[in-house]
Tab-separated table of C-alpha atoms in Angstrom:
chain	number	residue	atom	x	y	z
B	1327	UNK	CA	-28.627	19.612	7.921
B	1328	UNK	CA	-27.562	18.402	4.443
B	1329	UNK	CA	-27.281	14.737	3.543
B	1330	UNK	CA	-23.510	15.121	3.314
B	1331	UNK	CA	-23.150	16.660	6.762
B	1332	UNK	CA	-25.269	13.810	8.230
B	1333	UNK	CA	-23.568	10.900	6.464
B	1334	UNK	CA	-20.091	12.302	7.117
B	1335	UNK	CA	-20.631	14.026	10.459
B	1336	UNK	CA	-17.618	12.387	12.105
B	1337	UNK	CA	-15.407	13.072	9.083
B	1338	UNK	CA	-16.396	16.731	9.112
B	1339	UNK	CA	-15.771	17.006	12.851
B	1340	UNK	CA	-12.370	15.343	12.457
B	1341	UNK	CA	-11.535	17.709	9.599
B	1342	UNK	CA	-12.195	20.669	11.863
B	1343	UNK	CA	-9.981	19.220	14.602
B	1344	UNK	CA	-7.215	18.249	12.197
B	1345	UNK	CA	-7.099	21.562	10.360
B	1346	UNK	CA	-6.432	23.306	13.658
B	1347	UNK	CA	-3.022	21.607	13.798
B	1348	UNK	CA	-2.302	20.250	10.283
B	1349	UNK	CA	-2.407	22.287	7.048
B	1350	UNK	CA	-5.224	20.759	4.927
B	1351	UNK	CA	-5.907	18.366	7.814
B	1352	UNK	CA	-3.801	15.567	6.302
B	1353	UNK	CA	-0.275	14.705	5.195
B	1354	UNK	CA	-1.330	13.833	1.635
B	1355	UNK	CA	-2.986	16.249	-0.804
B	1356	UNK	CA	-4.718	13.408	-2.645
B	1357	UNK	CA	-6.465	12.421	0.609
B	1358	UNK	CA	-7.509	16.002	1.439
B	1359	UNK	CA	-10.662	18.030	0.857
B	1360	UNK	CA	-8.979	19.360	-2.291
B	1361	UNK	CA	-9.494	15.904	-3.810
B	1362	UNK	CA	-12.290	14.376	-1.706
B	1363	UNK	CA	-14.718	17.288	-1.164
B	1364	UNK	CA	-15.968	17.663	2.410
B	1365	UNK	CA	-19.559	16.487	2.715
B	1366	UNK	CA	-19.394	14.689	-0.632
B	1367	UNK	CA	-16.985	11.885	0.247
B	1368	UNK	CA	-15.373	10.552	3.426
B	1369	UNK	CA	-12.098	12.075	4.571
B	1370	UNK	CA	-10.990	9.900	7.498
B	1371	UNK	CA	-10.953	6.162	8.044
B	1372	UNK	CA	-10.437	3.865	11.013
B	1373	UNK	CA	-9.637	0.480	9.474
B	1374	UNK	CA	-9.151	-1.514	6.307
B	1375	UNK	CA	-9.349	-5.193	5.419
B	1376	UNK	CA	-8.936	-7.002	2.121
B	1377	UNK	CA	-10.311	-4.580	-0.473
B	1378	UNK	CA	-12.555	-2.672	1.927
B	1379	UNK	CA	-12.258	0.497	3.976
B	1380	UNK	CA	-14.412	1.898	6.788
B	1381	UNK	CA	-14.667	5.639	7.403
B	1382	UNK	CA	-14.891	7.260	10.838
B	1383	UNK	CA	-18.690	7.388	10.481
B	1384	UNK	CA	-18.815	3.605	10.134
B	1385	UNK	CA	-19.617	3.568	6.401
B	1386	UNK	CA	-18.113	0.624	4.501
B	1387	UNK	CA	-16.695	0.881	0.981
B	1388	UNK	CA	-15.096	-1.242	-1.673
B	1389	UNK	CA	-11.833	0.659	-2.106
B	1390	UNK	CA	-10.788	1.532	-5.658
B	1391	UNK	CA	-8.309	4.177	-4.513
B	1392	UNK	CA	-6.272	1.381	-2.927
B	1393	UNK	CA	-4.046	3.661	-0.869
B	1394	UNK	CA	-3.281	5.769	-3.978
B	1395	UNK	CA	-2.332	2.552	-5.822
B	1396	UNK	CA	0.104	1.518	-3.071
B	1397	UNK	CA	-1.960	-1.573	-2.253
B	1398	UNK	CA	-1.582	-4.200	-4.959
B	1399	UNK	CA	-2.006	-7.341	-2.813
B	1400	UNK	CA	-4.683	-6.268	-0.346
B	1401	UNK	CA	-5.078	-4.683	3.062
B	1402	UNK	CA	-3.927	-6.771	6.022
B	1403	UNK	CA	-2.400	-9.571	3.980
B	1404	UNK	CA	-1.768	-12.326	6.541
B	1405	UNK	CA	1.706	-13.300	5.324
B	1406	UNK	CA	2.941	-9.717	5.197
B	1407	UNK	CA	1.426	-8.895	8.573
B	1408	UNK	CA	2.936	-11.978	10.229
B	1409	UNK	CA	6.417	-11.251	8.887
B	1410	UNK	CA	6.258	-7.614	10.004
B	1411	UNK	CA	4.946	-8.568	13.443
B	1412	UNK	CA	7.796	-11.053	13.852
B	1413	UNK	CA	10.352	-8.359	13.029
B	1414	UNK	CA	9.042	-5.737	15.475
B	1415	UNK	CA	10.655	-7.214	18.648
B	1416	UNK	CA	13.907	-7.777	16.753
B	1417	UNK	CA	14.245	-4.110	15.800
B	1418	UNK	CA	12.868	-1.474	13.447
B	1419	UNK	CA	15.779	0.954	13.028
B	1420	UNK	CA	19.264	-0.204	14.012
B	1421	UNK	CA	22.686	1.363	14.364
B	1422	UNK	CA	24.126	-1.068	11.804
B	1423	UNK	CA	22.893	-2.218	8.416
B	1424	UNK	CA	20.701	-5.312	8.401
B	1425	UNK	CA	21.333	-8.085	5.829
B	1426	UNK	CA	17.750	-7.795	4.578
B	1427	UNK	CA	18.744	-4.697	2.581
B	1428	UNK	CA	20.851	-6.846	0.241
B	1429	UNK	CA	18.195	-9.575	0.148
B	1430	UNK	CA	15.475	-7.184	-1.021
B	1431	UNK	CA	17.864	-5.492	-3.446
B	1432	UNK	CA	18.648	-8.886	-4.986
B	1433	UNK	CA	14.943	-9.630	-5.441
B	1434	UNK	CA	14.547	-6.371	-7.359
B	1435	UNK	CA	17.602	-7.170	-9.482
B	1436	UNK	CA	16.082	-10.567	-10.250
B	1437	UNK	CA	12.766	-9.014	-11.344
B	1438	UNK	CA	13.502	-5.671	-13.020
B	1439	UNK	CA	15.297	-5.526	-16.403
B	1440	UNK	CA	17.134	-2.251	-15.698
B	1441	UNK	CA	18.237	-3.198	-12.175
B	1442	UNK	CA	21.853	-4.115	-11.499
B	1443	UNK	CA	22.093	-2.136	-8.254
B	1444	UNK	CA	19.522	-0.720	-5.830
B	1445	UNK	CA	19.225	2.035	-3.202
B	1446	UNK	CA	16.219	2.530	-0.948
B	1447	UNK	CA	14.288	5.617	0.110
B	1448	UNK	CA	10.950	6.143	1.825
B	1449	UNK	CA	8.871	8.110	-0.715
B	1450	UNK	CA	8.522	8.298	-4.459
B	1451	UNK	CA	9.972	11.780	-4.408
B	1452	UNK	CA	13.051	10.422	-2.623
B	1453	UNK	CA	13.677	7.991	-5.447
B	1454	UNK	CA	12.979	10.298	-8.381
B	1455	UNK	CA	15.117	13.038	-6.860
B	1456	UNK	CA	17.954	10.558	-6.347
B	1457	UNK	CA	17.651	9.499	-9.986
B	1458	UNK	CA	17.989	13.098	-11.147
B	1459	UNK	CA	20.998	13.598	-8.889
B	1460	UNK	CA	22.622	10.484	-10.335
B	1461	UNK	CA	21.956	11.658	-13.893
B	1462	UNK	CA	23.334	15.120	-13.215
B	1463	UNK	CA	26.358	13.678	-11.460
B	1464	UNK	CA	27.071	11.225	-14.255
B	1465	UNK	CA	26.562	13.600	-17.207
B	1466	UNK	CA	27.764	16.866	-15.666
B	1467	UNK	CA	24.618	18.535	-17.039
B	1468	UNK	CA	21.810	20.347	-15.248
B	1469	UNK	CA	18.708	20.271	-17.451
B	1470	UNK	CA	15.977	17.643	-17.196
B	1471	UNK	CA	13.151	16.729	-19.584
B	1472	UNK	CA	10.044	15.512	-17.736
B	1473	UNK	CA	6.971	13.672	-18.986
B	1474	UNK	CA	4.396	12.887	-16.319
B	1475	UNK	CA	4.157	13.416	-12.545
B	1476	UNK	CA	7.303	12.875	-10.477
B	1477	UNK	CA	6.724	14.193	-6.951
B	1478	UNK	CA	6.909	17.317	-4.848
B	1479	UNK	CA	10.611	18.282	-4.883
B	1480	UNK	CA	11.805	21.553	-6.416
B	1481	UNK	CA	13.543	20.053	-9.463
B	1482	UNK	CA	10.190	18.759	-10.810
B	1483	UNK	CA	7.273	20.647	-9.262
B	1484	UNK	CA	8.675	23.904	-10.598
B	1485	UNK	CA	7.215	22.823	-13.954
B	1486	UNK	CA	3.673	23.095	-12.527
B	1487	UNK	CA	2.232	26.621	-12.765
B	1488	UNK	CA	-0.339	25.788	-10.059
B	1489	UNK	CA	1.971	24.076	-7.558
B	1490	UNK	CA	5.313	25.826	-7.889
B	1491	UNK	CA	4.989	28.226	-4.954
B	1492	UNK	CA	8.311	28.361	-3.118
B	1493	UNK	CA	10.393	26.979	-5.976
B	1494	UNK	CA	13.235	29.309	-7.066
B	1495	UNK	CA	12.871	30.421	-10.673
B	1496	UNK	CA	16.447	29.399	-11.448
B	1497	UNK	CA	15.656	25.852	-10.318
B	1498	UNK	CA	12.358	25.671	-12.202
B	1499	UNK	CA	14.121	26.833	-15.369
B	1500	UNK	CA	16.159	23.606	-15.448
B	1501	UNK	CA	13.165	21.290	-16.027
B	1502	UNK	CA	11.213	21.125	-19.272
B	1503	UNK	CA	7.875	19.354	-19.553
B	1504	UNK	CA	6.885	17.623	-22.786
B	1505	UNK	CA	3.647	15.816	-23.699
B	1506	UNK	CA	3.382	12.050	-23.832
B	1507	UNK	CA	3.574	10.314	-27.226
B	1508	UNK	CA	5.254	13.325	-28.876
B	1509	UNK	CA	8.763	12.455	-30.031
B	1510	UNK	CA	9.136	15.751	-31.892
B	1511	UNK	CA	8.552	17.732	-28.687
B	1512	UNK	CA	10.957	15.459	-26.846
B	1513	UNK	CA	13.712	15.974	-29.411
B	1514	UNK	CA	13.123	19.735	-29.534
B	1515	UNK	CA	13.675	19.933	-25.760
B	1516	UNK	CA	16.810	17.811	-26.010
B	1517	UNK	CA	18.190	19.993	-28.796
B	1518	UNK	CA	17.477	23.176	-26.862
B	1519	UNK	CA	19.071	22.169	-23.561
B	1520	UNK	CA	22.109	20.096	-22.498
B	1521	UNK	CA	20.042	17.397	-20.781
B	1522	UNK	CA	21.092	15.136	-17.937
B	1523	UNK	CA	17.957	12.993	-17.873
B	1524	UNK	CA	14.668	12.230	-19.513
B	1525	UNK	CA	12.333	11.115	-16.730
B	1526	UNK	CA	8.908	9.822	-17.645
B	1527	UNK	CA	5.926	7.826	-16.528
B	1528	UNK	CA	5.868	4.955	-18.995
B	1529	UNK	CA	2.076	5.079	-19.208
B	1530	UNK	CA	-0.904	6.639	-17.492
B	1531	UNK	CA	-4.276	6.599	-19.262
B	1532	UNK	CA	-2.806	6.822	-22.757
B	1533	UNK	CA	-1.049	3.830	-24.289
B	1534	UNK	CA	2.356	4.471	-25.851
B	1535	UNK	CA	2.059	4.791	-29.609
B	1536	UNK	CA	3.859	2.071	-31.590
B	1537	UNK	CA	7.572	2.836	-31.485
B	1538	UNK	CA	7.205	5.723	-29.025
B	1539	UNK	CA	9.093	4.236	-26.078
B	1540	UNK	CA	11.719	2.830	-28.404
B	1541	UNK	CA	11.996	6.315	-29.907
B	1542	UNK	CA	12.505	7.896	-26.494
B	1543	UNK	CA	15.185	5.302	-25.732
B	1544	UNK	CA	16.946	6.176	-28.986
B	1545	UNK	CA	16.715	9.937	-28.347
B	1546	UNK	CA	18.207	9.571	-24.867
B	1547	UNK	CA	21.149	7.685	-26.332
B	1548	UNK	CA	21.531	10.136	-29.227
B	1549	UNK	CA	21.689	13.186	-26.966
B	1550	UNK	CA	23.671	11.608	-24.123
B	1551	UNK	CA	20.896	11.833	-21.520
B	1552	UNK	CA	20.064	9.068	-19.066
B	1553	UNK	CA	16.587	7.601	-19.518
B	1554	UNK	CA	14.677	7.269	-16.236
B	1555	UNK	CA	11.391	5.377	-15.981
B	1556	UNK	CA	9.258	6.527	-13.045
B	1557	UNK	CA	7.461	3.301	-12.162
B	1558	UNK	CA	5.885	4.336	-8.880
B	1559	UNK	CA	2.509	2.993	-10.014
B	1560	UNK	CA	3.311	0.786	-13.010
B	1561	UNK	CA	6.031	-1.078	-11.116
B	1562	UNK	CA	4.950	-4.450	-9.685
B	1563	UNK	CA	1.515	-3.827	-11.209
B	1564	UNK	CA	1.785	-3.980	-15.025
B	1565	UNK	CA	4.171	-6.948	-15.001
B	1566	UNK	CA	6.613	-8.641	-12.619
B	1567	UNK	CA	9.370	-6.290	-13.786
B	1568	UNK	CA	7.148	-3.250	-14.230
B	1569	UNK	CA	6.150	-1.390	-17.379
B	1570	UNK	CA	9.678	-1.746	-18.785
B	1571	UNK	CA	9.157	-5.505	-18.656
B	1572	UNK	CA	5.630	-5.186	-20.063
B	1573	UNK	CA	6.686	-3.003	-23.016
B	1574	UNK	CA	10.166	-4.439	-23.526
B	1575	UNK	CA	12.081	-1.149	-23.335
B	1576	UNK	CA	14.906	-0.864	-20.800
B	1577	UNK	CA	15.855	2.508	-19.265
B	1578	UNK	CA	19.133	3.456	-17.611
B	1579	UNK	CA	17.552	4.117	-14.212
B	1580	UNK	CA	14.135	3.354	-12.733
B	1581	UNK	CA	12.227	4.321	-9.613
B	1582	UNK	CA	9.770	2.147	-7.695
B	1583	UNK	CA	7.591	2.356	-4.588
B	1584	UNK	CA	3.919	1.897	-3.690
B	1585	UNK	CA	3.136	-1.743	-4.576
B	1586	UNK	CA	6.706	-2.809	-3.877
B	1587	UNK	CA	5.709	-3.433	-0.245
B	1588	UNK	CA	1.887	-3.439	-0.452
B	1589	UNK	CA	1.630	-0.013	1.170
B	1590	UNK	CA	4.564	0.001	3.586
B	1591	UNK	CA	6.668	3.167	3.167
B	1592	UNK	CA	9.596	2.294	0.946
B	1593	UNK	CA	10.884	3.340	-2.465
B	1594	UNK	CA	13.851	2.434	-4.606
B	1595	UNK	CA	16.101	3.827	-7.297
B	1596	UNK	CA	17.546	1.048	-9.439
B	1597	UNK	CA	19.742	0.981	-12.502
B	1598	UNK	CA	22.842	-0.118	-14.285
B	1599	UNK	CA	25.932	-0.386	-12.106
B	1600	UNK	CA	27.793	2.229	-14.175
B	1601	UNK	CA	25.249	4.888	-13.214
B	1602	UNK	CA	24.322	3.702	-9.730
B	1603	UNK	CA	27.930	3.870	-8.568
B	1604	UNK	CA	27.586	7.664	-8.746
B	1605	UNK	CA	25.798	7.284	-5.410
B	1606	UNK	CA	29.100	6.408	-3.739
B	1607	UNK	CA	30.000	10.073	-4.222
B	1608	UNK	CA	26.706	11.906	-4.775
B	1609	UNK	CA	24.956	12.399	-1.434
B	1610	UNK	CA	21.764	10.384	-0.980
B	1611	UNK	CA	21.178	9.129	2.541
B	1612	UNK	CA	18.556	8.893	5.266
B	1613	UNK	CA	18.205	7.520	8.768
B	1614	UNK	CA	15.186	5.442	7.776
B	1615	UNK	CA	16.415	4.162	4.422
B	1616	UNK	CA	17.028	0.759	6.001
B	1617	UNK	CA	13.905	0.709	8.192
B	1618	UNK	CA	13.186	-2.956	8.746
B	1619	UNK	CA	9.400	-3.278	8.807
B	1620	UNK	CA	9.027	-1.892	5.296
B	1621	UNK	CA	11.934	-3.985	4.014
B	1622	UNK	CA	10.359	-7.056	5.595
B	1623	UNK	CA	7.053	-6.343	3.869
B	1624	UNK	CA	8.857	-5.723	0.584
B	1625	UNK	CA	10.661	-9.054	0.867
B	1626	UNK	CA	7.380	-10.936	1.271
B	1627	UNK	CA	5.693	-9.080	-1.589
B	1628	UNK	CA	8.606	-9.375	-4.008
B	1629	UNK	CA	9.062	-13.077	-3.250
B	1630	UNK	CA	5.371	-13.593	-3.987
B	1631	UNK	CA	5.659	-11.687	-7.237
B	1632	UNK	CA	8.739	-13.688	-8.218
B	1633	UNK	CA	7.346	-17.098	-7.315
B	1634	UNK	CA	3.607	-16.892	-8.093
B	1635	UNK	CA	1.255	-15.522	-10.741
B	1636	UNK	CA	-0.088	-12.731	-8.510
B	1637	UNK	CA	0.650	-9.925	-10.995
B	1638	UNK	CA	-1.000	-11.826	-13.853
B	1639	UNK	CA	-3.951	-12.444	-11.536
B	1640	UNK	CA	-4.311	-8.724	-10.763
B	1641	UNK	CA	-4.263	-7.957	-14.485
B	1642	UNK	CA	-6.932	-10.575	-15.137
B	1643	UNK	CA	-9.105	-9.077	-12.411
B	1644	UNK	CA	-8.621	-5.636	-13.924
B	1645	UNK	CA	-9.660	-6.939	-17.335
B	1646	UNK	CA	-12.790	-8.496	-15.859
B	1647	UNK	CA	-13.743	-5.314	-13.990
B	1648	UNK	CA	-13.201	-3.229	-17.119
B	1649	UNK	CA	-15.365	-5.576	-19.179
B	1650	UNK	CA	-18.160	-5.539	-16.628
B	1651	UNK	CA	-18.149	-1.754	-16.120
B	1652	UNK	CA	-18.070	-1.152	-19.873
B	1653	UNK	CA	-21.238	-3.226	-20.160
B	1654	UNK	CA	-22.866	-1.094	-17.465
B	1655	UNK	CA	-21.826	2.104	-19.246
B	1656	UNK	CA	-23.321	0.806	-22.508
B	1657	UNK	CA	-26.529	-0.348	-20.815
B	1658	UNK	CA	-26.972	3.072	-19.210
B	1659	UNK	CA	-26.426	4.834	-22.538
B	1660	UNK	CA	-23.530	6.765	-21.002
B	1661	UNK	CA	-20.853	5.853	-23.552
B	1662	UNK	CA	-20.775	9.424	-24.893
B	1663	UNK	CA	-20.265	10.781	-21.373
B	1664	UNK	CA	-17.616	8.530	-19.812
B	1665	UNK	CA	-15.181	5.883	-20.986
B	1666	UNK	CA	-12.503	3.676	-19.454
B	1667	UNK	CA	-8.930	4.148	-20.661
B	1668	UNK	CA	-5.601	2.744	-19.504
B	1669	UNK	CA	-4.086	-0.517	-18.314
B	1670	UNK	CA	-6.516	-2.967	-16.680
B	1671	UNK	CA	-4.781	-2.670	-13.304
B	1672	UNK	CA	-4.871	1.151	-13.391
B	1673	UNK	CA	-7.908	2.137	-15.424
B	1674	UNK	CA	-8.977	5.783	-15.738
B	1675	UNK	CA	-12.573	7.000	-15.911
B	1676	UNK	CA	-12.363	9.634	-18.639
B	1677	UNK	CA	-15.091	12.235	-19.126
B	1678	UNK	CA	-16.157	13.820	-22.388
B	1679	UNK	CA	-14.637	17.325	-22.350
B	1680	UNK	CA	-17.537	18.606	-24.459
B	1681	UNK	CA	-19.699	18.537	-21.314
B	1682	UNK	CA	-18.366	22.039	-20.731
B	1683	UNK	CA	-18.882	24.085	-17.591
B	1684	UNK	CA	-20.975	21.404	-15.902
B	1685	UNK	CA	-18.134	18.877	-16.075
B	1686	UNK	CA	-16.583	19.696	-12.697
B	1687	UNK	CA	-19.901	19.320	-10.887
B	1688	UNK	CA	-20.678	16.106	-12.773
B	1689	UNK	CA	-17.440	14.531	-11.586
B	1690	UNK	CA	-18.243	15.494	-7.991
B	1691	UNK	CA	-21.811	14.207	-8.365
B	1692	UNK	CA	-20.454	10.893	-9.642
B	1693	UNK	CA	-18.106	10.586	-6.646
B	1694	UNK	CA	-20.912	11.490	-4.251
B	1695	UNK	CA	-23.310	8.877	-5.596
B	1696	UNK	CA	-20.684	6.133	-5.834
B	1697	UNK	CA	-19.714	6.758	-2.198
B	1698	UNK	CA	-23.359	6.509	-1.138
B	1699	UNK	CA	-23.449	3.099	-2.801
B	1700	UNK	CA	-20.335	1.845	-1.047
B	1701	UNK	CA	-17.584	2.485	-3.587
B	1702	UNK	CA	-14.643	4.759	-2.764
B	1703	UNK	CA	-13.146	6.068	-5.988
B	1704	UNK	CA	-11.516	9.239	-7.276
B	1705	UNK	CA	-10.899	8.757	-10.998
B	1706	UNK	CA	-9.259	5.354	-11.434
B	1707	UNK	CA	-9.737	1.649	-10.816
B	1708	UNK	CA	-6.616	0.762	-8.807
B	1709	UNK	CA	-7.051	-2.995	-8.810
B	1710	UNK	CA	-5.602	-5.211	-6.085
B	1711	UNK	CA	-5.479	-8.983	-5.709
B	1712	UNK	CA	-7.968	-8.790	-2.843
B	1713	UNK	CA	-10.711	-7.449	-5.121
B	1714	UNK	CA	-13.170	-10.306	-5.522
B	1715	UNK	CA	-16.441	-11.063	-7.310
B	1716	UNK	CA	-18.519	-9.629	-4.474
B	1717	UNK	CA	-16.550	-6.384	-4.647
B	1718	UNK	CA	-17.008	-6.228	-8.417
B	1719	UNK	CA	-20.751	-6.796	-7.953
B	1720	UNK	CA	-20.863	-3.812	-5.586
B	1721	UNK	CA	-18.871	-1.638	-8.016
B	1722	UNK	CA	-21.042	-2.516	-11.013
B	1723	UNK	CA	-24.265	-2.007	-9.063
B	1724	UNK	CA	-23.004	1.422	-7.955
B	1725	UNK	CA	-22.179	2.378	-11.553
B	1726	UNK	CA	-25.600	1.123	-12.695
B	1727	UNK	CA	-27.392	3.360	-10.196
B	1728	UNK	CA	-25.060	6.368	-10.448
B	1729	UNK	CA	-24.801	6.806	-14.226
B	1730	UNK	CA	-28.554	7.449	-14.729
B	1731	UNK	CA	-28.344	10.178	-12.074
B	1732	UNK	CA	-25.448	11.738	-13.978
B	1733	UNK	CA	-27.394	11.556	-17.257
B	1734	UNK	CA	-30.435	13.161	-15.619
B	1735	UNK	CA	-28.226	15.960	-14.296
B	1736	UNK	CA	-26.813	16.542	-17.784
B	1737	UNK	CA	-30.298	16.690	-19.299
B	1738	UNK	CA	-31.606	19.053	-16.617
B	1739	UNK	CA	-28.358	21.028	-16.359
B	1740	UNK	CA	-28.609	20.821	-12.572
B	1741	UNK	CA	-25.576	18.833	-11.426
B	1742	UNK	CA	-24.600	21.521	-8.926
B	1743	UNK	CA	-28.060	21.532	-7.323
B	1744	UNK	CA	-27.801	17.774	-6.794
B	1745	UNK	CA	-24.678	18.031	-4.631
B	1746	UNK	CA	-25.137	17.315	-0.919
B	1747	UNK	CA	-22.615	19.957	0.135
B	1748	UNK	CA	-21.232	23.199	-1.192
B	1749	UNK	CA	-17.855	22.390	-2.683
B	1750	UNK	CA	-15.023	24.870	-2.388
B	1751	UNK	CA	-11.965	25.183	-4.582
B	1752	UNK	CA	-10.504	21.807	-5.471
B	1753	UNK	CA	-6.833	21.206	-6.079
B	1754	UNK	CA	-5.362	20.749	-9.555
B	1755	UNK	CA	-4.961	17.149	-10.690
B	1756	UNK	CA	-1.444	15.808	-11.108
B	1757	UNK	CA	-2.548	13.627	-14.036
């Protein structure tokens, strides 16, 4: 029996059970064996607390995935949990609208520069799709320029050649993907197509070039397209008002989710009243849009963001972790192999593409060895307020032991032979 099948025996057994009734064995591709290879990393967990997660085999990890960046405060925050528990006996879904909808909407308006009005959804794809519907309804145009990852719905995922199965060609033809930091490509797309919206992630691992976001803002205005910032991850993480607050560029519409409620399922489309009023005619509705447990959690989180320095504290923790890991990378002599790039709260581990054919196995080997040392990580440091010095010590120790193994594998050209399980086809990355 391989090391992987021993360490993750319960995960592997659960995968077999789950795949009998659930495609991929999970509801989320980024939590599946296409991202976390079976036998290399855990696949199923039983509980979380603070910044830690326990898998079904009982292994404990410092969590750097952080619920796919949905957890910005920490797991099981006492104030959030108490408020949600108090709401449960009062109702979760009601036949009439609860006043908390307006209370949470007002908090977002108070925090986010582009927000004059707010509508809620449950997923990021809900919100981004609503934003595109608003833009199309307001402009009377069909085409969309996209820059980044924006969810699973047809209007966007048709731009992905590896994930567009089931998307009608006529629908896919209405979206046009352009690279980040390339104003010329952006303007070429706008010239070529009557565009309803430019929708973009404000930043991932690459920082906006000086004047880039301002240039996008100007192009949207010039060509009569609405500018939409997809702030699913950057929102309530980069700054109190999101990346638009951090960079000082205000879009027409924005979308939020994830950290808005510290992992409770809620999203929002926000924007200027002139555009948001389209939603009085354009159809965007859902039974669970006003679900009260998620709104309750959001109220607690947003009040904390508004009234404390929690977002600045998360950034400071991210800066400290980046500094410490960079020192480990330098000490290991791995600076030509990996580097850290991005915002301190959402830092990407970037690999040297010159590593060639061995690169895929090296990434899996890195994940395998970090997991063995108690760190759950895919490719980013998704920092939360609950990450503490002890957690950072564990992370840095794991890097210090893992990087020499990676360097040895590069020198011996045997990364694949070092894997504890045979890895099948992995899914394409969205970023």
